[in-house]
Amino acid sequence: MSDIRIVGAVTPTRKTSDDAFISPRGFRDGTVVVADHLEALAQEGRVFAANNGSATTPLTFLIVGANRPDAWLRVPTGTTCIPISCRVVLEAATGTVTEIMLRVAQNDIGNGTSTTASLGPLPTKTSAPFTANVVCRHLATGDTTAETNPVEVYRRTYPFALATAEGHEPPGAVITRADMGYPVLVGPASLSLLIDATTNQPTGFVTWIWAEVPSTVIN
């Protein structure tokens, strides 16, 4: 039979070094304080961000073609990526139908002919204790490796042009981890974003947030 006891305190005990026992944190009424898993990874320095397009320079997204995503994350062997969010902001979308699609694949699709992220990847912990293994790319003008067992985990369609969008919310998408279906990308793997429209291609920006850990921690 186990017996877990906490030290109830307004000011919690904190350690300044590793490999030492510490009592669970709690309040005076005995309530145990537990940190969210992603918050714990962020404090450890294992949450990262990257941008496709930055400042006043948006990307002009591509016509959708096989093996040519607009933005994507490459997860190498030995690393597991936990996507947290993908934010798409459309600066201009004058096509009659604009689609946003997010897909997961069971392989690293590589760079093809593409461009590195505009900013990052960088840890969201500013002391930067870890360097990202996940690679962020955008605008595949030449084929990447074909996806292995791809599955679409998010889609949004705007059936109107931005120029006639009065009364609608600003076009784009904030794709949360829940919206994605809680993917866990055990490398090699990929998370690919495709943005397309009829007639005129949209322009805009993409912001990725993810956590990554050694795959031995997960498997």
Coordinates of C-alpha atoms in Angstrom, one line a residue:
M1 CA 0.0 0.0 0.0
S2 CA 1.5 3.4 -1.0
D3 CA 1.3 6.5 1.1
I4 CA 2.0 9.8 -0.6
R5 CA 2.3 12.8 1.6
I6 CA 3.0 16.4 0.7
V7 CA 4.3 19.4 2.6
G8 CA 1.6 22.0 2.5
A9 CA 3.2 25.4 2.1
V10 CA 2.4 28.8 0.7
T11 CA 6.0 29.0 -0.5
P12 CA 7.1 25.8 -2.3
T13 CA 10.4 24.1 -1.8
R14 CA 12.7 24.5 -4.8
K15 CA 15.8 22.7 -5.7
T16 CA 18.7 24.3 -7.5
S17 CA 20.4 21.0 -8.6
D18 CA 19.3 17.6 -9.9
D19 CA 19.2 14.1 -8.5
A20 CA 17.9 14.9 -5.1
F21 CA 14.5 13.9 -3.5
I22 CA 11.9 16.6 -2.9
S23 CA 8.4 16.3 -1.4
P24 CA 5.4 16.8 -3.8
R25 CA 4.2 20.3 -3.9
G26 CA 0.8 21.1 -2.4
F27 CA -1.4 23.6 -0.7
R28 CA -2.2 23.8 3.0
D29 CA -5.5 22.0 2.5
G30 CA -3.6 19.0 1.0
T31 CA -4.3 19.7 -2.7
V32 CA -1.5 18.4 -4.8
V33 CA -0.1 20.9 -7.4
V34 CA 0.6 19.2 -10.8
A35 CA 2.2 21.0 -13.8
D36 CA 0.8 20.4 -17.3
H37 CA 3.0 18.1 -19.3
L38 CA 3.6 20.7 -22.1
E39 CA 4.3 23.4 -19.5
A40 CA 6.9 21.2 -17.9
L41 CA 8.5 20.6 -21.3
A42 CA 8.5 24.4 -21.9
Q43 CA 10.2 25.0 -18.6
E44 CA 12.8 22.3 -19.5
G45 CA 13.5 24.1 -22.8
R46 CA 12.0 21.5 -25.1
V47 CA 9.3 23.6 -26.7
F48 CA 10.3 25.3 -30.0
A49 CA 8.9 27.8 -32.5
A50 CA 9.6 28.6 -36.2
N51 CA 8.1 31.0 -38.7
N52 CA 7.5 30.7 -42.4
G53 CA 7.4 34.3 -43.6
S54 CA 8.2 37.1 -41.2
A55 CA 7.9 40.9 -40.6
T56 CA 6.3 42.4 -43.7
T57 CA 7.4 39.6 -46.0
P58 CA 4.7 37.0 -46.4
L59 CA 5.0 33.8 -48.4
T60 CA 3.2 33.4 -51.7
F61 CA 1.8 29.9 -51.3
L62 CA 2.1 27.4 -54.1
I63 CA -0.5 25.7 -56.3
V64 CA -1.1 22.3 -54.6
G65 CA 0.9 19.6 -56.2
A66 CA 2.0 16.1 -55.2
N67 CA 5.0 16.2 -52.9
R68 CA 5.2 20.0 -52.8
P69 CA 3.9 21.3 -49.5
D70 CA 3.9 25.0 -48.6
A71 CA 5.4 24.6 -45.1
W72 CA 6.4 21.5 -43.1
L73 CA 8.2 20.0 -40.2
R74 CA 10.8 17.2 -40.7
V75 CA 11.2 14.9 -37.7
P76 CA 14.5 12.9 -37.8
T77 CA 15.0 9.4 -36.5
G78 CA 15.6 9.4 -32.8
T79 CA 13.4 12.4 -32.1
T80 CA 9.7 12.6 -31.3
C81 CA 7.8 15.8 -32.1
I82 CA 4.7 16.7 -30.2
P83 CA 2.9 19.4 -32.3
I84 CA 1.2 22.1 -30.1
S85 CA -0.1 24.6 -32.7
C86 CA 0.1 25.8 -36.2
R87 CA -1.1 29.3 -36.9
V88 CA -1.8 30.4 -40.5
V89 CA -2.4 34.1 -41.2
L90 CA -3.6 35.0 -44.7
E91 CA -2.5 38.5 -45.7
A92 CA -4.2 38.3 -49.1
A93 CA -6.6 35.7 -50.5
T94 CA -8.3 36.8 -53.6
G95 CA -9.0 33.4 -55.1
T96 CA -12.5 32.1 -55.0
V97 CA -11.7 29.1 -52.9
T98 CA -8.9 29.0 -50.4
E99 CA -8.1 25.7 -48.6
I100 CA -5.8 25.0 -45.7
M101 CA -4.8 21.3 -45.2
L102 CA -2.5 19.7 -42.6
R103 CA -1.2 16.2 -43.1
V104 CA 0.8 13.7 -41.1
A105 CA 3.2 11.2 -42.7
Q106 CA 5.2 8.3 -41.4
N107 CA 8.4 9.3 -43.0
D108 CA 10.7 12.3 -43.3
I109 CA 9.9 13.8 -46.7
G110 CA 13.2 15.7 -46.8
N111 CA 13.8 19.2 -48.3
G112 CA 13.1 18.7 -52.0
T113 CA 13.8 22.1 -53.5
S114 CA 12.7 24.5 -50.8
T115 CA 13.7 27.2 -48.4
T116 CA 14.6 27.1 -44.7
A117 CA 12.4 28.7 -42.1
S118 CA 12.3 32.5 -42.0
L119 CA 12.9 32.5 -38.3
G120 CA 13.9 29.6 -36.0
P121 CA 13.5 26.9 -35.0
L122 CA 14.4 28.4 -31.6
P123 CA 13.4 27.2 -28.1
T124 CA 10.7 29.3 -26.3
K125 CA 12.9 29.2 -23.2
T126 CA 15.2 32.1 -23.8
S127 CA 18.2 30.5 -22.1
A128 CA 18.1 27.9 -25.0
P129 CA 19.3 24.8 -23.2
F130 CA 18.5 22.6 -26.2
T131 CA 18.8 22.9 -29.9
A132 CA 16.0 21.7 -32.1
N133 CA 16.4 18.5 -34.1
V134 CA 13.1 19.1 -36.0
V135 CA 13.7 21.0 -39.3
C136 CA 11.3 23.6 -40.6
R137 CA 11.0 24.3 -44.4
H138 CA 8.7 26.1 -46.8
L139 CA 7.7 26.4 -50.5
A140 CA 8.7 23.2 -52.1
T141 CA 9.2 24.2 -55.8
G142 CA 10.8 20.8 -56.4
D143 CA 9.4 17.5 -55.3
T144 CA 10.0 16.2 -51.8
T145 CA 10.0 12.5 -51.0
A146 CA 6.6 11.0 -51.4
E147 CA 4.7 10.7 -48.1
T148 CA 4.4 7.3 -46.4
N149 CA 0.8 6.6 -45.2
P150 CA -0.3 10.3 -45.2
V151 CA -3.4 11.3 -43.4
E152 CA -5.1 14.6 -43.3
V153 CA -5.7 15.8 -39.7
Y154 CA -7.1 19.2 -40.4
R155 CA -8.9 21.1 -43.2
R156 CA -10.5 24.5 -43.6
T157 CA -12.0 26.1 -46.7
Y158 CA -12.9 29.7 -47.4
P159 CA -15.4 29.7 -50.3
F160 CA -15.1 33.5 -50.8
A161 CA -12.4 35.9 -51.8
L162 CA -10.8 38.1 -49.1
A163 CA -11.9 41.1 -51.1
T164 CA -15.5 40.2 -50.5
A165 CA -15.1 38.9 -46.9
E166 CA -16.7 41.8 -45.0
G167 CA -18.5 40.5 -42.0
H168 CA -16.4 37.3 -41.9
E169 CA -13.6 36.6 -39.4
P170 CA -10.1 37.3 -40.6
P171 CA -9.1 34.4 -42.9
G172 CA -6.5 31.9 -41.7
A173 CA -6.5 29.2 -39.1
V174 CA -5.3 28.6 -35.6
I175 CA -4.8 24.8 -35.6
T176 CA -4.5 23.5 -32.0
R177 CA -3.2 20.2 -30.8
A178 CA -6.7 19.1 -30.2
D179 CA -7.7 20.1 -33.8
M180 CA -4.9 18.0 -35.1
G181 CA -6.0 14.9 -33.3
Y182 CA -3.1 14.8 -30.8
P183 CA -0.4 13.6 -33.1
V184 CA 2.8 12.1 -31.8
L185 CA 5.4 12.2 -34.6
V186 CA 8.0 9.5 -33.8
G187 CA 10.8 10.1 -36.3
P188 CA 11.2 9.7 -39.1
A189 CA 8.0 11.6 -39.7
S190 CA 6.6 14.8 -41.2
L191 CA 3.8 17.3 -40.6
S192 CA 3.0 19.1 -43.8
L193 CA 0.8 22.2 -44.5
L194 CA -0.7 22.8 -47.9
I195 CA -2.5 26.1 -48.8
D196 CA -4.1 26.6 -52.1
A197 CA -6.7 28.7 -54.0
T198 CA -8.4 28.9 -57.3
T199 CA -7.1 31.6 -59.8
N200 CA -4.9 33.7 -57.4
Q201 CA -2.7 32.0 -54.8
P202 CA -2.9 33.4 -51.3
T203 CA -0.1 35.0 -49.4
G204 CA 0.6 34.9 -45.7
F205 CA 2.5 33.6 -42.7
V206 CA 2.8 30.4 -40.7
T207 CA 3.9 30.0 -37.1
W208 CA 4.7 26.5 -35.7
I209 CA 4.9 25.6 -32.0
W210 CA 6.0 22.1 -31.0
A211 CA 7.8 20.1 -28.3
E212 CA 10.4 17.6 -29.0
V213 CA 12.1 14.9 -26.9
P214 CA 14.4 11.9 -27.6
S215 CA 12.2 9.0 -28.8
T216 CA 13.6 6.8 -26.1
V217 CA 11.6 9.0 -23.6
I218 CA 8.3 8.1 -25.4
N219 CA 8.8 4.5 -26.7

